Tab-separated table of C-alpha atoms and ligand atoms in Angstrom:
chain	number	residue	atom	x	y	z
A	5	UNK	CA	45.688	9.784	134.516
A	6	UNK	CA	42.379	10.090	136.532
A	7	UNK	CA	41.413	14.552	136.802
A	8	UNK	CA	38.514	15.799	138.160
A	9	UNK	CA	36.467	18.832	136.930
A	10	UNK	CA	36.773	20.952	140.168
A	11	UNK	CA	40.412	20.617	140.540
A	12	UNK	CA	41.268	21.849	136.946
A	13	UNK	CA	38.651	24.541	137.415
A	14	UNK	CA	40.874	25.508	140.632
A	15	UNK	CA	43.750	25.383	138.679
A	16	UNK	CA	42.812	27.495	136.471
A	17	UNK	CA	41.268	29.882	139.146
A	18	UNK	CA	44.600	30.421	140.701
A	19	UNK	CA	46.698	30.705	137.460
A	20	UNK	CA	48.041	27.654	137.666
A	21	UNK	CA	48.986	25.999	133.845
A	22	UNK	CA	46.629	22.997	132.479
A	23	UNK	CA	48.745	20.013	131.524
A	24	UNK	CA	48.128	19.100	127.588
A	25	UNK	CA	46.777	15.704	129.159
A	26	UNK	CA	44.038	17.200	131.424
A	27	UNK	CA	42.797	19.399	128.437
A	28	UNK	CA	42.475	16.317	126.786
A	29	UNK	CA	40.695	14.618	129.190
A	30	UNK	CA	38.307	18.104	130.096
A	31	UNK	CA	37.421	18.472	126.312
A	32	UNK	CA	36.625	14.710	126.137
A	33	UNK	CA	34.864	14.915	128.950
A	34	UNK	CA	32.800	17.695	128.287
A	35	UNK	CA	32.014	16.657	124.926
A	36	UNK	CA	30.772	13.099	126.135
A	37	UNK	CA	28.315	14.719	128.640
A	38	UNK	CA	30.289	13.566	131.732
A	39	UNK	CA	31.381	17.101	132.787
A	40	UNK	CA	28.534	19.222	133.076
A	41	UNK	CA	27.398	22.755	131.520
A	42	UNK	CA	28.099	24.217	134.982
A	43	UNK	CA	31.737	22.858	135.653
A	44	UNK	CA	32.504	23.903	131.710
A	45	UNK	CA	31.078	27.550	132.343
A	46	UNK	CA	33.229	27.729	135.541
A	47	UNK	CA	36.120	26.760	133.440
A	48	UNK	CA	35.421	28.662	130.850
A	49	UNK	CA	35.120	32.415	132.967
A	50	UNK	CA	38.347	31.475	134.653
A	51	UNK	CA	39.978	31.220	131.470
A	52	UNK	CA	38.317	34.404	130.495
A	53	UNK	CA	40.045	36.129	133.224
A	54	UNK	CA	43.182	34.391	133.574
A	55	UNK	CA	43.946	33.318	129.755
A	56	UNK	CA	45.570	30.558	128.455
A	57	UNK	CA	49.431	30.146	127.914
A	58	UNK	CA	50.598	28.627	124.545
A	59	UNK	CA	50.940	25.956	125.381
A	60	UNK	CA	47.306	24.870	126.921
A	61	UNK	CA	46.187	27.346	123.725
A	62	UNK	CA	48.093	24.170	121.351
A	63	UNK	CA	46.776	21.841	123.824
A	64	UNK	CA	42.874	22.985	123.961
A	65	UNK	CA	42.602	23.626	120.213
A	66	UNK	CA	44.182	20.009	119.439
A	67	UNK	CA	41.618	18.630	121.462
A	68	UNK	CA	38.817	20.639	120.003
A	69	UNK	CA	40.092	19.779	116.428
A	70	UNK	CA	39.886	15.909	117.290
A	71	UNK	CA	36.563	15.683	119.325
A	72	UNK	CA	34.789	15.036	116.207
A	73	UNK	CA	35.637	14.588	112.467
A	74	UNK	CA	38.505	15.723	110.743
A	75	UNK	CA	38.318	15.946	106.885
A	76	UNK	CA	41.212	14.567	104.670
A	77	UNK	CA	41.410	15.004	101.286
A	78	UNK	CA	44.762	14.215	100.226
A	79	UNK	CA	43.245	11.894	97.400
A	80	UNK	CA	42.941	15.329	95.916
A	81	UNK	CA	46.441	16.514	94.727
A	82	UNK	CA	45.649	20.235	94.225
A	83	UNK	CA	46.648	22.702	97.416
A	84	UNK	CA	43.113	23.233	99.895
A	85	UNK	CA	42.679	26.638	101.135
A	86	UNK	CA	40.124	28.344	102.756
A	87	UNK	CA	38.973	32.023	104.113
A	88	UNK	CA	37.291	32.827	107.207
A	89	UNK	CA	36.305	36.462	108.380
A	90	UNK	CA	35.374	37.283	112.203
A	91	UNK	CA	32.176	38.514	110.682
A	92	UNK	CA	30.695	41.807	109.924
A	93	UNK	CA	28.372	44.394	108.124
A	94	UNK	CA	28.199	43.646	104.363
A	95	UNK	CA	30.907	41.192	104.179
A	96	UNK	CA	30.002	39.170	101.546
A	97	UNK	CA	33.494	38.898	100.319
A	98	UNK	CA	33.441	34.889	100.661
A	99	UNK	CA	30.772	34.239	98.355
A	100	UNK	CA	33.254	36.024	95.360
A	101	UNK	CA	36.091	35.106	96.248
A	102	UNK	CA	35.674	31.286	96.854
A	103	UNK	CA	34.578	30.900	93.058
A	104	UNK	CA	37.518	32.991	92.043
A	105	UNK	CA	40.272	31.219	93.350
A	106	UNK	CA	38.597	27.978	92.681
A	107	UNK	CA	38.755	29.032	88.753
A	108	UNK	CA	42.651	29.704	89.660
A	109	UNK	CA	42.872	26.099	90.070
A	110	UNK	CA	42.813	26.512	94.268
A	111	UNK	CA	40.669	24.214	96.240
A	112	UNK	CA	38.085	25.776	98.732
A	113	UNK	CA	36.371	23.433	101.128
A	114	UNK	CA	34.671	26.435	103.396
A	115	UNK	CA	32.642	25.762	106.147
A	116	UNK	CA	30.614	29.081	106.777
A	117	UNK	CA	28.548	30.278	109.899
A	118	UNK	CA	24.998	32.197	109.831
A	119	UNK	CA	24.586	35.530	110.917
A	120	UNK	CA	26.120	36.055	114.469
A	121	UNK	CA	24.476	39.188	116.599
A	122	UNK	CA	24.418	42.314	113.664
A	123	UNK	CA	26.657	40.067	111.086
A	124	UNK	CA	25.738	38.849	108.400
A	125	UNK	CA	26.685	34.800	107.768
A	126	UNK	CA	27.444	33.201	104.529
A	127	UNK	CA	24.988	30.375	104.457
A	128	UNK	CA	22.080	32.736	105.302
A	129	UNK	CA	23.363	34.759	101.770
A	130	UNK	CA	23.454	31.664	100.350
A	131	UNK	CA	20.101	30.712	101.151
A	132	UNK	CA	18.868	33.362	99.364
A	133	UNK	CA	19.340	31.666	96.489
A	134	UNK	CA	16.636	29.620	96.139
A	135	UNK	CA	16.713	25.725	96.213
A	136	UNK	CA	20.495	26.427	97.639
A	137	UNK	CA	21.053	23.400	100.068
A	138	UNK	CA	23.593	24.321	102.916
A	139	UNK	CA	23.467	21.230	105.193
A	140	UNK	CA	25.606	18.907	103.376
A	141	UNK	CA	26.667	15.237	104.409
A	142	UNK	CA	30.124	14.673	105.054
A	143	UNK	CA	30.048	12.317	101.551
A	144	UNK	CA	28.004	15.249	99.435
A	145	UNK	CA	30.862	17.831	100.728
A	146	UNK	CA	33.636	15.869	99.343
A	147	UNK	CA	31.621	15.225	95.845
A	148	UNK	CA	31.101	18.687	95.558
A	149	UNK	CA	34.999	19.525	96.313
A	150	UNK	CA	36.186	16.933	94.210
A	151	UNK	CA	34.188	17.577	91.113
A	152	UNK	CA	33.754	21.569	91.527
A	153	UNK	CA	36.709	22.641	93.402
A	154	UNK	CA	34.658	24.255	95.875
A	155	UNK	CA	32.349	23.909	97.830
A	156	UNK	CA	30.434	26.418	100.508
A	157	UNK	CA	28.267	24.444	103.454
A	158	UNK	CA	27.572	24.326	106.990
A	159	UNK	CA	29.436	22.357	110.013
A	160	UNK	CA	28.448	19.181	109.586
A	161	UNK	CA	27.188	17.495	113.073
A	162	UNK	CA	30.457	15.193	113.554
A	163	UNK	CA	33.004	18.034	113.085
A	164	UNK	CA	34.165	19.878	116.373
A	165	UNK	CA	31.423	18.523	118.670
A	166	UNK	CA	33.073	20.619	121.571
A	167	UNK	CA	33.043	23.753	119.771
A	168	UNK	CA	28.987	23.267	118.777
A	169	UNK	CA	28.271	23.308	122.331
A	170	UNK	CA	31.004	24.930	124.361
A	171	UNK	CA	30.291	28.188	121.910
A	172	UNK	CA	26.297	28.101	122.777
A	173	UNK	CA	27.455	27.751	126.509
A	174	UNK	CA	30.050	30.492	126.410
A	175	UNK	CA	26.878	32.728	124.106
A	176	UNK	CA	24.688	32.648	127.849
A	177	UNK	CA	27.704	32.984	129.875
A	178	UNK	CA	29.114	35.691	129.116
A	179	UNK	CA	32.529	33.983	128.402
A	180	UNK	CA	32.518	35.012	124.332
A	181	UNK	CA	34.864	37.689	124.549
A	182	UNK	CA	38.018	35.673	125.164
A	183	UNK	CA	40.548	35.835	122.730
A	184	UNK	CA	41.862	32.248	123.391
A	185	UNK	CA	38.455	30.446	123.660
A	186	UNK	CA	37.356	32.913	120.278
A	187	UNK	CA	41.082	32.036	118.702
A	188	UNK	CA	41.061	27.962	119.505
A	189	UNK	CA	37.091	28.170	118.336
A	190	UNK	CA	37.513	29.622	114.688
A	191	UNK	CA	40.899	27.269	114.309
A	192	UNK	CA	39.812	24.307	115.476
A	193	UNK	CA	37.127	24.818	113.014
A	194	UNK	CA	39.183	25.463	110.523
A	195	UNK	CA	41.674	23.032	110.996
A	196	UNK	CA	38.781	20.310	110.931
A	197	UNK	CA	38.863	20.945	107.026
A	198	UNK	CA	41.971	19.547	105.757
A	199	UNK	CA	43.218	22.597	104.927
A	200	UNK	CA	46.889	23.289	103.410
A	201	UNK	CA	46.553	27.015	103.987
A	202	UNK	CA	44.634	29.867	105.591
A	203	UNK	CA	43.806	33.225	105.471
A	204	UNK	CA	42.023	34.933	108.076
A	205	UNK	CA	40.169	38.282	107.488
A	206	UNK	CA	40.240	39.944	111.731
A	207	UNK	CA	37.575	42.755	111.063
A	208	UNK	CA	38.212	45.809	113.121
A	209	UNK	CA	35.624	48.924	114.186
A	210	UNK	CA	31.805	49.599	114.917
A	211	UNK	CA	30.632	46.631	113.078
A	212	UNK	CA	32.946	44.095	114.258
A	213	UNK	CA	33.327	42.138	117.791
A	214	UNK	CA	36.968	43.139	118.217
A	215	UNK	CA	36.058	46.888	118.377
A	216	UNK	CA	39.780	48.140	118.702
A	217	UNK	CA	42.832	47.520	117.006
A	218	UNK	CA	44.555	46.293	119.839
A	219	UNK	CA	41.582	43.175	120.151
A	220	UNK	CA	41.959	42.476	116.979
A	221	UNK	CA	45.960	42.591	116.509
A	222	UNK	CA	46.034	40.343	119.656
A	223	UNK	CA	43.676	37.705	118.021
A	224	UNK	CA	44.640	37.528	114.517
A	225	UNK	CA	48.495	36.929	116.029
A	226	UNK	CA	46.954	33.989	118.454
A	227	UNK	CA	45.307	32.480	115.303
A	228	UNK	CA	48.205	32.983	113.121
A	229	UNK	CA	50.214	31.026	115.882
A	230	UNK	CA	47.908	28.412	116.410
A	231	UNK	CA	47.988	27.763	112.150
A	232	UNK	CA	51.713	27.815	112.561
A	233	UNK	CA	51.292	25.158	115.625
A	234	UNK	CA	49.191	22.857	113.636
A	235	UNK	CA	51.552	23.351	109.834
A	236	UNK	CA	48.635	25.042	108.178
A	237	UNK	CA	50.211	28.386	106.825
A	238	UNK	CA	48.188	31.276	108.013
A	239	UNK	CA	47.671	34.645	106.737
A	240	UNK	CA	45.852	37.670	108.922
A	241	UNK	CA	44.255	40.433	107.416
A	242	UNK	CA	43.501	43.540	110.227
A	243	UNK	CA	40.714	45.174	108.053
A	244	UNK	CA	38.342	47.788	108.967
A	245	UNK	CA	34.617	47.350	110.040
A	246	UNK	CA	33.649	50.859	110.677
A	247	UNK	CA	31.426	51.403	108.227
A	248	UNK	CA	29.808	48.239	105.732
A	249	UNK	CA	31.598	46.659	103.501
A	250	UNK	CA	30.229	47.475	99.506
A	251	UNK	CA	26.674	49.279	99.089
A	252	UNK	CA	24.491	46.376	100.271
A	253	UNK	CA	23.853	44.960	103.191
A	254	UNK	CA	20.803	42.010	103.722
A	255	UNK	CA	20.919	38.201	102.326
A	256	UNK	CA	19.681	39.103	98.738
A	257	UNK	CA	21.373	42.395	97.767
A	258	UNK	CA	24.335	40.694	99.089
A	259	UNK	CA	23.849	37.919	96.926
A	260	UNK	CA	23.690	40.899	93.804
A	261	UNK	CA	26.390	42.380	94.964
A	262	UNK	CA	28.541	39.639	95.082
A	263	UNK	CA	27.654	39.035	91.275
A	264	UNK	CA	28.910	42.291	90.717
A	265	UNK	CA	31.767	41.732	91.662
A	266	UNK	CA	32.072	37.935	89.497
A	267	UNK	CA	31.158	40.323	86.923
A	268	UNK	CA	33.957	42.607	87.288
A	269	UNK	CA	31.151	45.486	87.997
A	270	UNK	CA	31.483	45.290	91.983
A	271	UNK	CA	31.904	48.504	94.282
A	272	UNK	CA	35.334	49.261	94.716
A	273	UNK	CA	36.032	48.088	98.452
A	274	UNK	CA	34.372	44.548	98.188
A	275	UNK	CA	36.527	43.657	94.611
A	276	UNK	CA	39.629	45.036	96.080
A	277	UNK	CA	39.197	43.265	99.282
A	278	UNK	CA	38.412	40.121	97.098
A	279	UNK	CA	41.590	40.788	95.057
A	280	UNK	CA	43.627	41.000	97.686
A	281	UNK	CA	42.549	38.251	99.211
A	282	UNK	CA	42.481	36.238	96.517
A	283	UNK	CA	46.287	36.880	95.490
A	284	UNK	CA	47.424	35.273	99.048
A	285	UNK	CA	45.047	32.166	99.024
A	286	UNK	CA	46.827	31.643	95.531
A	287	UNK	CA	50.493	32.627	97.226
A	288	UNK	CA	49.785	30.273	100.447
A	289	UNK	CA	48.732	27.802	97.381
A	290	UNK	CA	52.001	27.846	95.525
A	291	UNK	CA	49.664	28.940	92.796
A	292	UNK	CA	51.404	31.529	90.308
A	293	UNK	CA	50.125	34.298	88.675
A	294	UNK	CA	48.710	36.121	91.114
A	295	UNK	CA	46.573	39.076	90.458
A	296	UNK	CA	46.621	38.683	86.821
A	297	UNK	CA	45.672	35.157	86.867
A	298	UNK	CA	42.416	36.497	89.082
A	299	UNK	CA	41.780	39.169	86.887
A	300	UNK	CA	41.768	37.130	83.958
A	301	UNK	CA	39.026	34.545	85.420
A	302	UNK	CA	36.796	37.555	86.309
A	303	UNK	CA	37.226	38.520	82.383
A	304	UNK	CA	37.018	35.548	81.239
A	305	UNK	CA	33.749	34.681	82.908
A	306	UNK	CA	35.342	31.832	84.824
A	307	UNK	CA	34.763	32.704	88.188
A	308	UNK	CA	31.228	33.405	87.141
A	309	UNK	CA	30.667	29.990	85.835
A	310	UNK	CA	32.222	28.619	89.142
A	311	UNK	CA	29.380	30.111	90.487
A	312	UNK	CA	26.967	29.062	88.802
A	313	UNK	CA	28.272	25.335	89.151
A	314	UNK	CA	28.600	25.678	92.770
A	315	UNK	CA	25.133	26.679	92.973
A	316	UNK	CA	23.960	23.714	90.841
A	317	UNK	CA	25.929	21.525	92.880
A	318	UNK	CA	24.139	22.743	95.858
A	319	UNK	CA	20.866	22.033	94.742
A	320	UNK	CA	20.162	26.176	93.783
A	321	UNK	CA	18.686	27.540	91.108
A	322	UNK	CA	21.729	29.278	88.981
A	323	UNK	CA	19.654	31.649	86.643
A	324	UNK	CA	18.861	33.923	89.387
A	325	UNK	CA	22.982	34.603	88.849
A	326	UNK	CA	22.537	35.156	84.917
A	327	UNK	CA	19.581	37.254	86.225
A	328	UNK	CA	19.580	38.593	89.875
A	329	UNK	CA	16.694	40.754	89.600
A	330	UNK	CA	14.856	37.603	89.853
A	331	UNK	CA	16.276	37.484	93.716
A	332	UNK	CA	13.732	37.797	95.931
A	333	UNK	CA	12.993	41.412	96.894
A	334	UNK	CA	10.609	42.687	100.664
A	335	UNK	CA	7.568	44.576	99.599
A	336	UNK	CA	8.468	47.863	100.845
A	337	UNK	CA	10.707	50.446	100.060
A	338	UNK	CA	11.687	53.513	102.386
A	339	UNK	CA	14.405	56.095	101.904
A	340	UNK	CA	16.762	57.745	104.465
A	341	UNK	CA	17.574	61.448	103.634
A	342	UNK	CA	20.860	63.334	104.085
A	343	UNK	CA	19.573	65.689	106.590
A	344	UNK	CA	21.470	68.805	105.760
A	345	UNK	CA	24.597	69.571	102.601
A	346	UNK	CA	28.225	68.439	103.422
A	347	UNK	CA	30.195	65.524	103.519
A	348	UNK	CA	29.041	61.739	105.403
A	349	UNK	CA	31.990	61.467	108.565
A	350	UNK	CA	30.035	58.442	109.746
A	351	UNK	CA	28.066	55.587	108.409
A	352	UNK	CA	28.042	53.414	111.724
A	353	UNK	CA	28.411	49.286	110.365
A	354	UNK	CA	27.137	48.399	114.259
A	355	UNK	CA	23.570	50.258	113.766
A	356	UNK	CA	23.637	49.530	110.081
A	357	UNK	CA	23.446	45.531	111.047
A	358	UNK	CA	21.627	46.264	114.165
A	359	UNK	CA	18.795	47.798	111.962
A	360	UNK	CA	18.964	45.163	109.222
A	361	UNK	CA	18.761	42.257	111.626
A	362	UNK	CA	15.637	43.646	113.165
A	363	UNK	CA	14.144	44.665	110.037
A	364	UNK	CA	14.016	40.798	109.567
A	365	UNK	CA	17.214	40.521	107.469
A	366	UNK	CA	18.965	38.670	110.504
A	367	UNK	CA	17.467	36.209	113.470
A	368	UNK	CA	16.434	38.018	117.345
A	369	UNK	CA	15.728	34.511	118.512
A	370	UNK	CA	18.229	31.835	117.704
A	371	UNK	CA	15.071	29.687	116.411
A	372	UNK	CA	14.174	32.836	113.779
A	373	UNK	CA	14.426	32.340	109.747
A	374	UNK	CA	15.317	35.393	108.088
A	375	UNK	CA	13.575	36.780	105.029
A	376	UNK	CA	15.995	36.788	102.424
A	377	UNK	CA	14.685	40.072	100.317
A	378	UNK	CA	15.103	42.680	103.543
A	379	UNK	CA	18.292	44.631	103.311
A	380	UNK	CA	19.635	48.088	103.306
A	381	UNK	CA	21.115	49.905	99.593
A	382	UNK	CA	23.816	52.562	101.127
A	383	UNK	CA	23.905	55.192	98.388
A	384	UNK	CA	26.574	57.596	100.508
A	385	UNK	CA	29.371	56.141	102.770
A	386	UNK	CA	32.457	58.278	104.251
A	387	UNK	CA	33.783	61.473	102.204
A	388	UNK	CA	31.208	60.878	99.772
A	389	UNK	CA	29.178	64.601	99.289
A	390	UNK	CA	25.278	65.384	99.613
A	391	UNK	CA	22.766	67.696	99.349
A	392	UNK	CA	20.331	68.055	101.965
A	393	UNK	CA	17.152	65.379	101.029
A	394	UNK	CA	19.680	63.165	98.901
A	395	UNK	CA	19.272	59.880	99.935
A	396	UNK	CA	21.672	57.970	102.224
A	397	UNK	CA	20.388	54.487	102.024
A	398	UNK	CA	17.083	52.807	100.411
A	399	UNK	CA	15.479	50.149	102.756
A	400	UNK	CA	13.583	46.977	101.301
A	401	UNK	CA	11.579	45.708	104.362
A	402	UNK	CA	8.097	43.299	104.589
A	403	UNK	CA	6.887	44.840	108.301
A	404	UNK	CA	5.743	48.119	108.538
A	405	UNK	CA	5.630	48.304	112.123
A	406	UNK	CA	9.449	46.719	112.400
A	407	UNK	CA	10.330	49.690	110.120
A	408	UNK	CA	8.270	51.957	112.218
A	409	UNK	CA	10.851	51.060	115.103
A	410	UNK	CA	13.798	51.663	113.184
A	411	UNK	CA	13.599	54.039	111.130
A	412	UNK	CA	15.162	56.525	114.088
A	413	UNK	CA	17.630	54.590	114.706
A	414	UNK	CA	18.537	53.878	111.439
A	415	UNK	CA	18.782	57.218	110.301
A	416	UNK	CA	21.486	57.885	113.290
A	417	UNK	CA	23.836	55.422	111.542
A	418	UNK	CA	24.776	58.630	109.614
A	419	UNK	CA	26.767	61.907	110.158
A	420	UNK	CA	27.010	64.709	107.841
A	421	UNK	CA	29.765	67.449	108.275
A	422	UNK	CA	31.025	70.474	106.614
A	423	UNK	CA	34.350	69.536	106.850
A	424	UNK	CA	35.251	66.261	104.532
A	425	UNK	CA	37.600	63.342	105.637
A	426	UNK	CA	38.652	60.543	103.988
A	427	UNK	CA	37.392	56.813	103.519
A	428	UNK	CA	38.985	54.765	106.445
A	429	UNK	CA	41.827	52.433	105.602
A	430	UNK	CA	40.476	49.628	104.051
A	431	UNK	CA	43.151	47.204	104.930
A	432	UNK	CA	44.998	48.312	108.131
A	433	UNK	CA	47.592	45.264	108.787
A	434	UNK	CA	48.901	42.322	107.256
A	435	UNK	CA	49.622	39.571	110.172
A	436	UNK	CA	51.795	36.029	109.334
A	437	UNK	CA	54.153	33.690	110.834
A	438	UNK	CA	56.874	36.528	110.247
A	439	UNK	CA	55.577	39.266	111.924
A	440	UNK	CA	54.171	37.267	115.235
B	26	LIG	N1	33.251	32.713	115.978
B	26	LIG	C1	33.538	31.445	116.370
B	26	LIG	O1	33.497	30.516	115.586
B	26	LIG	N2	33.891	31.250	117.656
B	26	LIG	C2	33.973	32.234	118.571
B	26	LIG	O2	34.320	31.977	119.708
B	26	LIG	C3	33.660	33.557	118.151
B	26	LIG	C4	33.300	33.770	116.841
């Protein structure tokens, strides 16, 4: 059947439902260049305001998924499972925890995003490494997979077309904050990979997009759904984002950090969030063992050596990981002070990754590269005690006069008290096809 742009933009307008057959042919349309930017943005705002049922949601993401490539690997006989986070300050947890459950036996075939706003991305941590190559062919990716078990590169050109340039045209029309064009975005993504199971990590707070709980309980059910739509069994985590996740935050330390925790040395709330995770990609696996398994191939040095073969694979250089003070480090060092003695209430993720993007650590212009050794040492997070002049955080930075502009701000990230509270809730909700 013949559609026009206008009159599914109308229908839309007026609340009217999109047939799965004119989603089809918009998406197709759209992605072949025959509806324009201006006719998609229209679309896109009126879905913004007047939301998708479930059906159009099964509809649009099915026609996202197969506008471009969609992996297969069922040459490889192991379960595929894969993580993706809605991004935030200091979460590094992917670059752990893929190498992990890969030395459980687990395939991971992630696709990973850069740095988004004040997030962080995988690839740019990556990247830090150096010689590690993110931009893999579709043939590299499934030579890594198949001889590593894991593998950790960009979206390849031919995978989700309509995503690659429906999400830059949403990013300058205001149409971003929508949970079904966010929720059929990250799945169609994900369910470009081939996967066999999913967990999804819906961050929560300051530092995330979905600032309240409500946001993010909303999208992390739509996504569940949509896994549950398309046979891929989905996990949600709710977890918080109100203050960084671990003690580092910038491409580098993150990088260190995340050794750490291969190491079995990590901060507390990035190994137990890697744990955790971890023990349901090996549960929607049909893996056994669980925690113990994990454990054991942090002790064992497995998960380590995962590492380092990944990084290999990738074209990195892997003794940088036997030695990561050989990371790349800025120049310059500054120190924020606890201003008076008590007890740190707030340590703000949102001005934390503000201040570390502009410091260099993340892009202001799409076009920017950032420098991998900026980044931001927290040495006191929430209910953690200080003396006046103790410091808060130690900042690595290459441009004086960026740090000039920031130092202010940064230093507002904190709050000290006389009264203590406690951490926040790491993990607030657990979200699958059960509880939807
Ligand atoms: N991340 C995505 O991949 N898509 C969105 O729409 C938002 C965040």
């Amino acid at each position: 059947m013949a559609y026009t742009a206008i009159e599914l933009i109308e229908t839309k307008r007026d609340r009217s439902v999109l047939s799965p057959d004119a989603i089809e042919w918009l998406i197709g349309a759209y992605t072949d260049g025959s509806v324009p930017d201006y006719q998609m943005s229209a679309m896109a705002m009126a879905i913004l305001l007047n939301g998708m049922n479930s059906d159009e949601l099964t509809a649009w993401t099915e026609a996202m998924l197969h506008s471009g490539e969609v992996m297969d690997f069922s040459e490889i006989a192991a379960a595929k499972v894969d993580k993706h986070s809605t991004g935030g300050v200091g979460d590094k947890i992917s670059i752990p925890l893929v190498p992990v459950v890969a030395a459980c036996g687990v395939y991971v075939p992630m696709i990973s995003g850069r740095g988004l706003g004040h997030t962080g991305g995988t690839l740019d941590k990556l990247e830090s490494i150096p010689g590690f190559t993110t931009g893999l062919t579709p043939d590299e990716f499934r030579k890594v997979l198949t001889e590593h078990g894991l593998v950790l590169a960009g979206q390849s050109e031919t995978m989700v077309p309509a995503d690659r340039k429906l999400y830059a045209l949403r990013d300058v029309t205001g149409t971003v904050p929508s949970i079904p064009l966010i929720a059929s975005s990250i799945m169609s993504k994900k369910l470009a990979e081939g996967l066999d199971g999913l967990l999804l990590d819906v961050k929560t707070g300051s530092g995330a997009f979905m600032k309240d709980l409500v946001h993010a309980r909303a999208l992390a059910h739509t996504m569940v759904g949509i896994g549950a739509s398309h046979e891929v069994d989905t996990v949600a985590f709710i977890t918080s984002m109100s203050q960084p996740l671990g003690n580092e935050v910038g491409n580098a330390n993150e990088i260190k950090e995340s050794i750490d925790v291969l190491r079995g040395e990590g901060p507390a709330d990035v190994s137990e969030l890697t744990m955790v995770f971890g023990e349901t990609m090996l549960e929607l696996a049909g893996v056994d063992g669980g925690r113990e398994r994990l454990d054991d191939a942090i002790r064992s040095g497995a998960a380590l050596q995962k590492f380092i073969d990944v990084t290999e694979a990738h074209g990195g250089d892997a003794s940088v990981i036997e030695d990561p003070s050989l990371l790349v480090r800025a120049p310059h060092e500054a120190v924020i002070a606890a201003p008076a003695d008590g007890y740190v209430t707030r340590c703000d993720a949102f001005i934390i990754g503000v201040s570390a993007t502009w410091l260099g650590a993340g892009r202001e212009r799409k076009k920017d590269i950032p420098d991998p050794g900026v980044g931001i040492t927290l040495k006191a997070k929430i209910g953690d005690e200080v003396a006046k002049g103790d410091p808060l955080a130690i900042v690595r930075y290459g441009d004086q006069t960026k740090w000039e502009t920031q130092s202010d701000t940064l230093s507002s990230a904190w709050t000290v008290s006389e009264r203590p509270v406690s951490a926040p809730e790491l993990i607030i909700e657990r979200v699958d096809v059960t509880t939807i």
